[in-house]
Short mmCIF file of C-alpha atoms in Angstrom, two decimals:
data_model
loop_
_atom_site.label_atom_id
_atom_site.label_comp_id
_atom_site.label_asym_id
_atom_site.label_seq_id
_atom_site.Cartn_x
_atom_site.Cartn_y
_atom_site.Cartn_z
CA UNK A 832 58.71 44.11 -21.76
CA UNK A 833 60.41 47.48 -21.07
CA UNK A 834 63.86 46.31 -22.07
CA UNK A 835 66.48 49.05 -22.29
CA UNK A 836 64.27 52.02 -21.40
CA UNK A 837 65.31 54.12 -18.44
CA UNK A 838 62.79 55.01 -15.75
CA UNK A 839 62.29 58.56 -17.01
CA UNK A 840 61.62 57.61 -20.63
CA UNK A 841 58.66 55.33 -19.98
CA UNK A 842 55.19 56.16 -21.28
CA UNK A 843 52.08 55.48 -19.24
CA UNK A 844 48.38 55.02 -19.84
CA UNK A 845 45.75 55.45 -17.12
CA UNK A 846 42.33 53.87 -16.74
CA UNK A 847 39.93 54.64 -13.89
CA UNK A 848 36.77 52.91 -12.68
CA UNK A 849 34.25 54.19 -10.19
CA UNK A 850 33.81 57.38 -8.21
CA UNK A 851 35.05 60.95 -8.51
CA UNK A 852 37.49 60.21 -5.69
CA UNK A 853 39.15 57.53 -7.82
CA UNK A 854 39.42 59.95 -10.75
CA UNK A 855 41.00 62.56 -8.48
CA UNK A 856 43.53 60.04 -7.20
CA UNK A 857 44.38 58.81 -10.70
CA UNK A 858 45.08 62.39 -11.77
CA UNK A 859 47.42 62.76 -8.80
CA UNK A 860 49.22 59.51 -9.71
CA UNK A 861 49.63 60.75 -13.30
CA UNK A 862 51.09 64.01 -12.03
CA UNK A 863 53.55 62.16 -9.78
CA UNK A 864 54.61 59.98 -12.71
CA UNK A 865 55.07 63.06 -14.90
CA UNK A 866 57.30 64.63 -12.26
CA UNK A 867 59.53 61.55 -12.63
CA UNK A 868 59.66 62.04 -16.41
CA UNK A 869 57.04 59.38 -17.21
CA UNK A 870 54.83 60.90 -19.91
CA UNK A 871 51.25 60.01 -20.73
CA UNK A 872 50.95 58.14 -24.04
CA UNK A 873 49.71 60.02 -27.06
CA UNK A 874 47.13 58.66 -29.46
CA UNK A 875 48.52 55.73 -31.43
CA UNK A 876 51.47 55.13 -29.09
CA UNK A 877 51.99 51.92 -27.14
CA UNK A 878 52.30 52.30 -23.36
CA UNK A 879 55.13 50.85 -21.31
CA UNK A 880 53.00 51.10 -18.17
CA UNK A 881 49.24 50.85 -17.68
CA UNK A 882 47.83 52.07 -14.36
CA UNK A 883 44.34 50.73 -13.59
CA UNK A 884 42.53 52.31 -10.63
CA UNK A 885 39.75 49.87 -9.79
CA UNK A 886 36.30 49.94 -8.20
CA UNK A 887 34.57 47.19 -6.24
CA UNK A 888 31.19 48.70 -5.40
CA UNK A 889 29.36 45.78 -7.08
CA UNK A 890 30.17 42.31 -8.41
CA UNK A 891 29.72 43.78 -11.90
CA UNK A 892 32.40 46.37 -11.10
CA UNK A 893 34.82 43.58 -10.18
CA UNK A 894 34.01 41.77 -13.41
CA UNK A 895 34.56 44.89 -15.53
CA UNK A 896 37.93 45.46 -13.86
CA UNK A 897 39.07 41.90 -14.65
CA UNK A 898 37.84 42.13 -18.23
CA UNK A 899 39.61 45.44 -18.80
CA UNK A 900 42.91 44.25 -17.34
CA UNK A 901 42.81 41.14 -19.53
CA UNK A 902 41.94 43.26 -22.55
CA UNK A 903 44.88 45.59 -21.90
CA UNK A 904 47.24 42.62 -21.64
CA UNK A 905 46.02 41.18 -24.94
CA UNK A 906 46.34 44.56 -26.65
CA UNK A 907 49.65 45.58 -25.07
CA UNK A 908 51.40 42.32 -24.06
CA UNK A 909 54.71 44.10 -23.40
CA UNK A 910 53.25 46.68 -21.00
CA UNK A 911 53.60 46.37 -17.22
CA UNK A 912 50.16 46.68 -15.64
CA UNK A 913 49.83 48.36 -12.23
CA UNK A 914 46.54 47.78 -10.44
CA UNK A 915 45.36 49.78 -7.44
CA UNK A 916 42.01 50.86 -5.95
CA UNK A 917 39.22 49.06 -4.13
CA UNK A 918 39.26 45.78 -6.08
CA UNK A 919 43.02 45.53 -5.55
CA UNK A 920 42.55 46.23 -1.83
CA UNK A 921 39.78 43.66 -1.35
CA UNK A 922 41.07 40.86 -3.61
CA UNK A 923 44.83 41.34 -4.09
CA UNK A 924 45.51 37.66 -4.79
CA UNK A 925 42.90 37.54 -7.55
CA UNK A 926 44.35 40.69 -9.15
CA UNK A 927 47.95 39.49 -8.83
CA UNK A 928 46.98 36.30 -10.66
CA UNK A 929 45.88 38.14 -13.79
CA UNK A 930 48.31 37.97 -16.71
CA UNK A 931 50.30 41.14 -17.27
CA UNK A 932 49.86 42.48 -13.74
CA UNK A 933 53.27 43.31 -12.31
CA UNK A 934 52.35 45.56 -9.36
CA UNK A 935 49.33 45.45 -7.06
CA UNK A 936 48.94 48.37 -4.65
CA UNK A 937 46.34 48.94 -1.95
CA UNK A 938 44.26 52.07 -1.58
CA UNK A 939 46.69 53.68 0.85
CA UNK A 940 49.67 52.98 -1.44
CA UNK A 941 48.71 55.13 -4.43
CA UNK A 942 51.14 57.82 -3.34
CA UNK A 943 53.98 55.27 -3.48
CA UNK A 944 53.39 53.94 -7.01
CA UNK A 945 56.45 55.64 -8.47
CA UNK A 946 58.63 54.00 -5.80
CA UNK A 947 57.12 50.58 -6.52
CA UNK A 948 57.64 51.07 -10.23
CA UNK A 949 61.25 52.15 -9.78
CA UNK A 950 61.91 48.97 -7.80
CA UNK A 951 60.18 46.86 -10.43
CA UNK A 952 62.24 48.41 -13.24
CA UNK A 953 65.38 47.54 -11.25
CA UNK A 954 64.61 43.90 -10.44
CA UNK A 955 61.59 42.85 -12.57
CA UNK A 956 60.01 41.14 -9.55
CA UNK A 957 56.24 41.13 -9.21
CA UNK A 958 54.96 43.07 -6.22
CA UNK A 959 51.83 42.95 -4.07
CA UNK A 960 51.80 45.97 -1.75
CA UNK A 961 48.51 45.66 0.15
CA UNK A 962 48.03 46.19 3.88
CA UNK A 963 45.12 44.80 5.87
CA UNK A 964 42.29 47.33 5.70
CA UNK A 965 42.23 47.59 9.50
CA UNK A 966 45.79 48.96 9.30
CA UNK A 967 44.97 51.78 6.85
CA UNK A 968 45.80 54.99 8.70
CA UNK A 969 47.33 57.47 6.27
CA UNK A 970 45.48 60.20 4.41
CA UNK A 971 46.94 60.78 0.95
CA UNK A 972 46.01 64.27 -0.31
CA UNK A 973 44.85 64.81 -3.86
CA UNK A 974 43.85 67.89 -5.80
CA UNK A 975 44.00 67.27 -9.51
CA UNK A 976 42.48 68.51 -12.70
CA UNK A 977 40.17 66.13 -14.50
CA UNK A 978 40.07 65.70 -18.25
CA UNK A 979 38.25 69.00 -18.61
CA UNK A 980 38.21 72.18 -16.53
CA UNK A 981 37.19 71.09 -13.06
CA UNK A 982 39.57 70.17 -10.27
CA UNK A 983 38.81 67.36 -7.84
CA UNK A 984 39.82 68.01 -4.24
CA UNK A 985 39.99 64.99 -1.94
CA UNK A 986 39.13 66.04 1.61
CA UNK A 987 38.33 62.71 3.29
CA UNK A 988 38.81 58.96 2.89
CA UNK A 989 37.28 55.83 4.43
CA UNK A 990 33.94 55.16 6.09
CA UNK A 991 32.78 53.97 9.51
CA UNK A 992 29.15 53.28 8.60
CA UNK A 993 29.22 49.60 7.54
CA UNK A 994 25.87 49.63 5.76
CA UNK A 995 24.78 46.03 5.30
CA UNK A 996 25.08 46.01 1.48
CA UNK A 997 28.44 47.79 1.20
CA UNK A 998 32.09 46.72 1.02
CA UNK A 999 33.59 50.20 0.81
CA UNK A 1000 34.63 50.38 4.52
CA UNK A 1001 36.52 47.12 3.95
CA UNK A 1002 38.19 48.61 0.87
CA UNK A 1003 38.90 52.13 2.11
CA UNK A 1004 39.35 51.72 5.86
CA UNK A 1005 38.24 53.99 8.69
CA UNK A 1006 37.10 57.56 8.15
CA UNK A 1007 40.01 60.01 8.11
CA UNK A 1008 40.83 63.38 6.62
CA UNK A 1009 43.47 66.07 6.31
CA UNK A 1010 43.50 69.33 8.23
CA UNK A 1011 41.43 72.30 7.08
CA UNK A 1012 44.63 74.29 6.60
CA UNK A 1013 46.28 71.67 4.39
CA UNK A 1014 43.20 71.32 2.19
CA UNK A 1015 42.70 75.07 1.85
CA UNK A 1016 46.36 75.29 0.79
CA UNK A 1017 45.66 72.80 -2.02
CA UNK A 1018 42.68 74.87 -3.17
CA UNK A 1019 44.93 77.96 -3.29
CA UNK A 1020 47.45 76.04 -5.39
CA UNK A 1021 44.66 74.99 -7.78
CA UNK A 1022 43.55 78.62 -8.06
CA UNK A 1023 47.12 79.63 -8.88
CA UNK A 1024 47.04 77.06 -11.71
CA UNK A 1025 43.90 78.65 -13.16
CA UNK A 1026 41.20 76.53 -11.54
CA UNK A 1027 37.75 78.09 -11.57
CA UNK A 1028 35.74 75.14 -10.21
CA UNK A 1029 36.55 72.53 -7.57
CA UNK A 1030 34.56 69.38 -6.83
CA UNK A 1031 34.93 68.31 -3.19
CA UNK A 1032 35.38 64.54 -3.06
CA UNK A 1033 35.75 61.77 -0.51
CA UNK A 1034 34.08 58.56 0.62
CA UNK A 1035 31.93 60.08 3.37
CA UNK A 1036 32.83 63.76 3.26
CA UNK A 1037 30.31 64.88 5.86
CA UNK A 1038 32.38 62.89 8.37
CA UNK A 1039 35.31 65.23 7.74
CA UNK A 1040 37.36 65.85 10.89
CA UNK A 1041 36.36 62.68 12.72
CA UNK A 1042 40.00 61.54 12.53
CA UNK A 1043 42.37 64.20 11.25
CA UNK A 1044 45.70 62.94 9.97
CA UNK A 1045 48.86 65.02 9.68
CA UNK A 1046 51.27 64.80 6.74
CA UNK A 1047 53.60 62.49 8.72
CA UNK A 1048 50.77 59.97 9.21
CA UNK A 1049 50.15 60.80 12.88
CA UNK A 1050 46.81 61.73 14.38
CA UNK A 1051 46.10 65.46 14.80
CA UNK A 1052 45.52 66.18 18.48
CA UNK A 1053 44.38 69.79 18.13
CA UNK A 1054 40.90 71.27 18.17
CA UNK A 1055 38.32 69.17 16.31
CA UNK A 1056 37.46 70.43 12.84
CA UNK A 1057 34.22 69.81 10.92
CA UNK A 1058 33.03 69.82 7.33
CA UNK A 1059 31.27 73.09 8.03
CA UNK A 1060 34.59 74.61 9.15
CA UNK A 1061 36.15 73.39 5.90
CA UNK A 1062 33.58 74.82 3.48
CA UNK A 1063 33.59 78.20 5.24
CA UNK A 1064 37.35 78.43 4.74
CA UNK A 1065 37.22 77.18 1.15
CA UNK A 1066 34.64 79.83 0.29
CA UNK A 1067 37.27 82.46 1.08
CA UNK A 1068 39.90 81.20 -1.41
CA UNK A 1069 40.46 83.86 -4.05
CA UNK A 1070 40.23 82.70 -7.65
CA UNK A 1071 37.93 79.72 -7.10
CA UNK A 1072 34.53 80.76 -8.39
CA UNK A 1073 32.66 77.49 -7.95
CA UNK A 1074 32.57 74.59 -5.50
CA UNK A 1075 30.45 71.47 -5.78
CA UNK A 1076 29.92 68.94 -3.00
CA UNK A 1077 30.19 65.58 -4.77
CA UNK A 1078 28.06 63.52 -2.36
CA UNK A 1079 27.03 63.93 1.27
CA UNK A 1080 25.01 61.67 3.55
CA UNK A 1081 21.61 63.19 4.46
CA UNK A 1082 22.20 62.85 8.20
CA UNK A 1083 25.48 64.76 7.81
CA UNK A 1084 24.02 67.47 5.57
CA UNK A 1085 23.13 69.80 8.43
CA UNK A 1086 20.72 72.70 8.09
CA UNK A 1087 23.73 74.88 8.92
CA UNK A 1088 25.56 73.59 5.83
CA UNK A 1089 22.49 74.08 3.61
CA UNK A 1090 21.98 77.63 4.84
CA UNK A 1091 25.65 78.46 4.34
CA UNK A 1092 25.68 77.13 0.77
CA UNK A 1093 22.54 79.11 -0.03
CA UNK A 1094 24.23 82.38 0.95
CA UNK A 1095 27.84 81.60 0.07
CA UNK A 1096 29.99 83.26 -2.55
CA UNK A 1097 31.04 80.16 -4.46
CA UNK A 1098 29.09 77.03 -3.42
CA UNK A 1099 26.75 76.12 -6.24
CA UNK A 1100 23.04 75.21 -5.96
CA UNK A 1101 23.83 71.56 -6.57
CA UNK A 1102 23.68 68.62 -4.16
CA UNK A 1103 24.14 64.88 -4.50
CA UNK A 1104 22.46 63.08 -1.60
CA UNK A 1105 22.28 59.26 -1.33
CA UNK A 1106 18.84 57.94 -0.40
CA UNK A 1107 19.31 54.23 -1.30
CA UNK A 1108 15.65 53.42 -0.53
CA UNK A 1109 12.43 55.31 -0.03
CA UNK A 1110 11.18 52.60 2.34
CA UNK A 1111 11.86 53.02 6.05
CA UNK A 1112 11.87 49.25 6.52
CA UNK A 1113 14.51 48.75 3.82
CA UNK A 1114 16.56 51.65 5.23
CA UNK A 1115 16.47 49.88 8.60
CA UNK A 1116 17.65 46.61 7.00
CA UNK A 1117 20.43 48.54 5.25
CA UNK A 1118 21.56 50.07 8.58
CA UNK A 1119 21.28 53.55 7.12
CA UNK A 1120 21.55 56.49 9.53
CA UNK A 1121 18.29 58.29 8.72
CA UNK A 1122 14.68 57.69 7.78
CA UNK A 1123 12.50 59.08 5.00
CA UNK A 1124 11.21 61.88 7.22
CA UNK A 1125 14.72 63.26 7.74
CA UNK A 1126 15.53 62.84 4.05
CA UNK A 1127 12.40 64.75 3.01
CA UNK A 1128 13.28 67.57 5.40
CA UNK A 1129 16.75 67.95 3.84
CA UNK A 1130 15.39 68.04 0.28
CA UNK A 1131 12.65 70.52 1.16
CA UNK A 1132 15.09 72.76 3.05
CA UNK A 1133 17.44 72.84 0.04
CA UNK A 1134 14.56 73.73 -2.28
CA UNK A 1135 13.21 76.33 0.12
CA UNK A 1136 16.51 78.22 0.17
CA UNK A 1137 17.71 77.34 -3.37
CA UNK A 1138 14.63 76.79 -5.60
CA UNK A 1139 16.85 76.31 -8.68
CA UNK A 1140 19.06 73.67 -7.07
CA UNK A 1141 19.89 70.47 -8.92
CA UNK A 1142 19.51 67.50 -6.54
CA UNK A 1143 20.90 64.14 -7.60
CA UNK A 1144 19.94 61.09 -5.54
CA UNK A 1145 21.50 57.60 -5.31
CA UNK A 1146 19.02 54.74 -5.16
CA UNK A 1147 19.52 50.99 -4.78
CA UNK A 1148 16.78 48.86 -6.33
CA UNK A 1149 16.05 45.22 -5.52
CA UNK A 1150 17.92 45.06 -2.22
CA UNK A 1151 17.33 42.09 0.04
CA UNK A 1152 14.17 42.73 2.01
CA UNK A 1153 12.62 44.91 -0.70
CA UNK A 1154 9.22 43.26 -1.16
CA UNK A 1155 6.72 44.51 -3.74
CA UNK A 1156 5.11 46.69 -1.08
CA UNK A 1157 8.42 48.17 0.03
CA UNK A 1158 9.41 48.90 -3.57
CA UNK A 1159 6.10 50.64 -4.15
CA UNK A 1160 6.68 52.75 -1.03
CA UNK A 1161 10.15 53.62 -2.28
CA UNK A 1162 8.90 54.59 -5.74
CA UNK A 1163 6.04 56.68 -4.31
CA UNK A 1164 8.41 58.44 -1.93
CA UNK A 1165 10.83 59.32 -4.74
CA UNK A 1166 7.95 60.51 -6.92
CA UNK A 1167 6.85 62.88 -4.14
CA UNK A 1168 10.23 64.60 -3.79
CA UNK A 1169 11.34 67.73 -5.70
CA UNK A 1170 14.57 66.06 -6.84
CA UNK A 1171 16.22 66.28 -10.27
CA UNK A 1172 17.71 62.93 -11.19
CA UNK A 1173 18.22 59.43 -9.80
CA UNK A 1174 21.44 57.44 -10.01
CA UNK A 1175 20.01 53.92 -9.92
CA UNK A 1176 21.97 50.84 -8.91
CA UNK A 1177 20.54 47.32 -9.01
CA UNK A 1178 21.44 45.60 -5.75
CA UNK A 1179 24.53 43.41 -6.05
CA UNK A 1180 25.36 40.57 -3.66
CA UNK A 1181 28.73 41.18 -2.01
CA UNK A 1182 30.53 38.40 -0.12
CA UNK A 1183 31.09 39.20 3.53
CA UNK A 1184 28.29 41.75 3.85
CA UNK A 1185 25.55 41.47 6.48
CA UNK A 1186 22.87 41.88 3.83
CA UNK A 1187 23.34 38.20 2.98
CA UNK A 1188 21.67 37.39 6.33
CA UNK A 1189 18.41 39.02 5.16
CA UNK A 1190 16.03 36.30 4.01
CA UNK A 1191 14.01 37.92 1.22
CA UNK A 1192 15.98 37.90 -2.04
CA UNK A 1193 14.61 39.72 -5.11
CA UNK A 1194 14.66 37.65 -8.33
CA UNK A 1195 16.81 39.10 -11.11
CA UNK A 1196 13.91 39.65 -13.51
CA UNK A 1197 11.95 41.54 -10.81
CA UNK A 1198 15.02 43.63 -10.03
CA UNK A 1199 15.39 44.48 -13.72
CA UNK A 1200 11.74 45.55 -13.97
CA UNK A 1201 12.05 47.76 -10.89
CA UNK A 1202 15.18 49.43 -12.25
CA UNK A 1203 13.31 50.32 -15.44
CA UNK A 1204 10.42 51.78 -13.43
CA UNK A 1205 12.78 54.00 -11.49
CA UNK A 1206 14.61 55.00 -14.68
CA UNK A 1207 11.33 56.30 -16.09
CA UNK A 1208 10.79 58.32 -12.92
CA UNK A 1209 14.30 59.76 -13.19
CA UNK A 1210 14.01 60.65 -16.87
CA UNK A 1211 10.69 62.39 -16.31
CA UNK A 1212 12.01 64.42 -13.38
CA UNK A 1213 15.16 65.39 -15.28
CA UNK A 1214 13.12 66.49 -18.29
CA UNK A 1215 10.81 68.57 -16.11
CA UNK A 1216 13.70 70.22 -14.29
CA UNK A 1217 15.67 71.07 -17.43
CA UNK A 1218 12.58 72.30 -19.31
CA UNK A 1219 11.73 74.70 -16.49
CA UNK A 1220 14.87 76.70 -17.36
CA UNK A 1221 14.17 77.05 -21.09
CA UNK A 1222 14.45 80.72 -22.03
CA UNK A 1223 16.41 81.68 -18.91
CA UNK A 1224 19.97 82.99 -18.74
CA UNK A 1225 22.43 81.19 -16.47
CA UNK A 1226 26.21 81.27 -15.93
CA UNK A 1227 28.09 78.43 -17.67
CA UNK A 1228 31.70 77.36 -17.14
CA UNK A 1229 32.80 76.50 -20.67
CA UNK A 1230 34.88 73.48 -21.62
CA UNK A 1231 36.57 73.06 -24.97
CA UNK A 1232 34.68 70.54 -27.08
CA UNK A 1233 36.04 67.91 -29.42
CA UNK A 1234 37.21 69.16 -32.84
CA UNK A 1235 34.18 70.05 -34.93
CA UNK A 1236 31.86 70.13 -31.94
CA UNK A 1237 30.49 73.09 -29.96
CA UNK A 1238 31.78 74.08 -26.56
CA UNK A 1239 30.05 72.51 -23.58
CA UNK A 1240 29.85 73.14 -19.88
CA UNK A 1241 27.64 73.22 -16.83
CA UNK A 1242 25.39 75.92 -15.49
CA UNK A 1243 25.67 76.87 -11.84
CA UNK A 1244 22.87 74.39 -11.13
CA UNK A 1245 24.53 71.58 -13.08
CA UNK A 1246 22.64 71.57 -16.35
CA UNK A 1247 24.86 70.31 -19.16
CA UNK A 1248 24.92 72.88 -21.98
CA UNK A 1249 26.16 72.89 -25.58
CA UNK A 1250 26.92 76.32 -27.03
CA UNK A 1251 28.77 77.73 -30.04
CA UNK A 1252 31.64 79.77 -28.63
CA UNK A 1253 35.24 80.63 -29.55
CA UNK A 1254 37.91 78.29 -28.19
CA UNK A 1255 39.57 81.08 -26.21
CA UNK A 1256 36.62 81.01 -23.80
CA UNK A 1257 37.67 77.61 -22.48
CA UNK A 1258 37.61 77.64 -18.65
CA UNK A 1259 35.65 80.91 -18.67
CA UNK A 1260 32.30 81.57 -17.03
CA UNK A 1261 29.87 83.18 -19.48
CA UNK A 1262 26.17 83.97 -19.49
CA UNK A 1263 24.17 81.70 -21.78
CA UNK A 1264 20.52 81.63 -22.74
CA UNK A 1265 19.09 78.11 -22.51
CA UNK A 1266 17.09 77.35 -25.66
CA UNK A 1267 15.87 73.76 -25.62
CA UNK A 1268 16.33 70.33 -24.06
CA UNK A 1269 17.89 67.50 -26.06
CA UNK A 1270 17.40 63.94 -24.76
CA UNK A 1271 19.49 61.09 -26.16
CA UNK A 1272 18.33 57.51 -26.74
CA UNK A 1273 20.13 56.60 -23.50
CA UNK A 1274 17.93 59.02 -21.57
CA UNK A 1275 20.68 61.59 -20.98
CA UNK A 1276 19.73 65.24 -21.30
CA UNK A 1277 21.59 68.39 -22.20
CA UNK A 1278 20.51 71.87 -23.27
CA UNK A 1279 21.26 73.86 -26.37
CA UNK A 1280 22.21 77.44 -25.56
CA UNK A 1281 23.52 80.67 -27.06
CA UNK A 1282 25.96 83.17 -25.63
CA UNK A 1283 24.50 86.34 -24.18
CA UNK A 1284 26.71 89.32 -25.12
CA UNK A 1285 28.26 91.06 -22.15
CA UNK A 1286 27.05 94.68 -21.96
CA UNK A 1287 29.74 97.27 -22.67
CA UNK A 1288 30.12 99.56 -19.66
#
């Protein structure tokens, strides 16, 4: 157990569960550790520290976190395990009781992990640094490169919605964000580091500006800022050629935002919009902030202004209150929409949520059957969307592939592409002709493509 090593000679491994926001925050933690001299382990090396950034969106997510932590301890019994994220925030005692866990840190404490670790190295005392969620006030900025070319820019944290099925407000606290100026400054720094594409992340990013926090943790008292203000300013940052909005609630995706993205310099024709159910009755039981009429309007407005747009949609299947009739309404509604792909989640019971007060509970086997039905809908829509671009030329941001494999990347409208290209084109936007759609046994699709030579002027 980290015997004579000094703080700056430790080696760390990182493991992240859950959303893009978690991945952004893990990258920031890794950068902070590196600034203290703590290097990431190389292949075949044993870590001194393992940082696990957890998710708690479902009971299955909790279970996977526990299993992974136990597996790490069995594999690396001498490593100190640090656990943070939503599962650590919601169930700190459970996490602290797992073998090998030396530090537990709440969601607002990720920026302090190096301090906690330094203290642990000094005294070898287990720590549990978790505040009550109601006391979460700080906004910890994050703009970090993922494993490939894209940067993830955290603009907002927390949620005030309290949907009946969800524990995220209890794990992340109230909605809060940084200032437009501070976030634009991070985008400029990313551009200076060579970033071409930034994914805008958060818990409920359309709520940006509801509570604006300054760097010292105090509330900003100046003029109220909005998500629309933010994206207009980000669009002006030199060097960033692409922005993607990771996920935005339909009631917060204003027509003004859609129209701006359609005519902007750098915002891509790509949206991720949570629906959760295509039944108005189930939406009411979920305490969602819209109905199917509003959702349809948003989708149709996007497609009207950006016909080539990729639209991903979150959907919960088998929620309490979803009778056979309500499921059929949900499926028919989804079928009728010009969307690209569904991200399908079987409903998971979460202790402490108001959904448990809803009487009708969907049996597990029925839930499983409904998930499969929706998966077929999603696969068919994805296939139709991708096939419609066969033979067309689209811009692709290339990412270096694994040794022996072709380069890959995404088109402007988020089609995954594989293309033979020289390695020096990594993190470069090129024109590629889309040749054919390849669908894996898991139902995932990508397109084979070839480079289109750039005309000599």
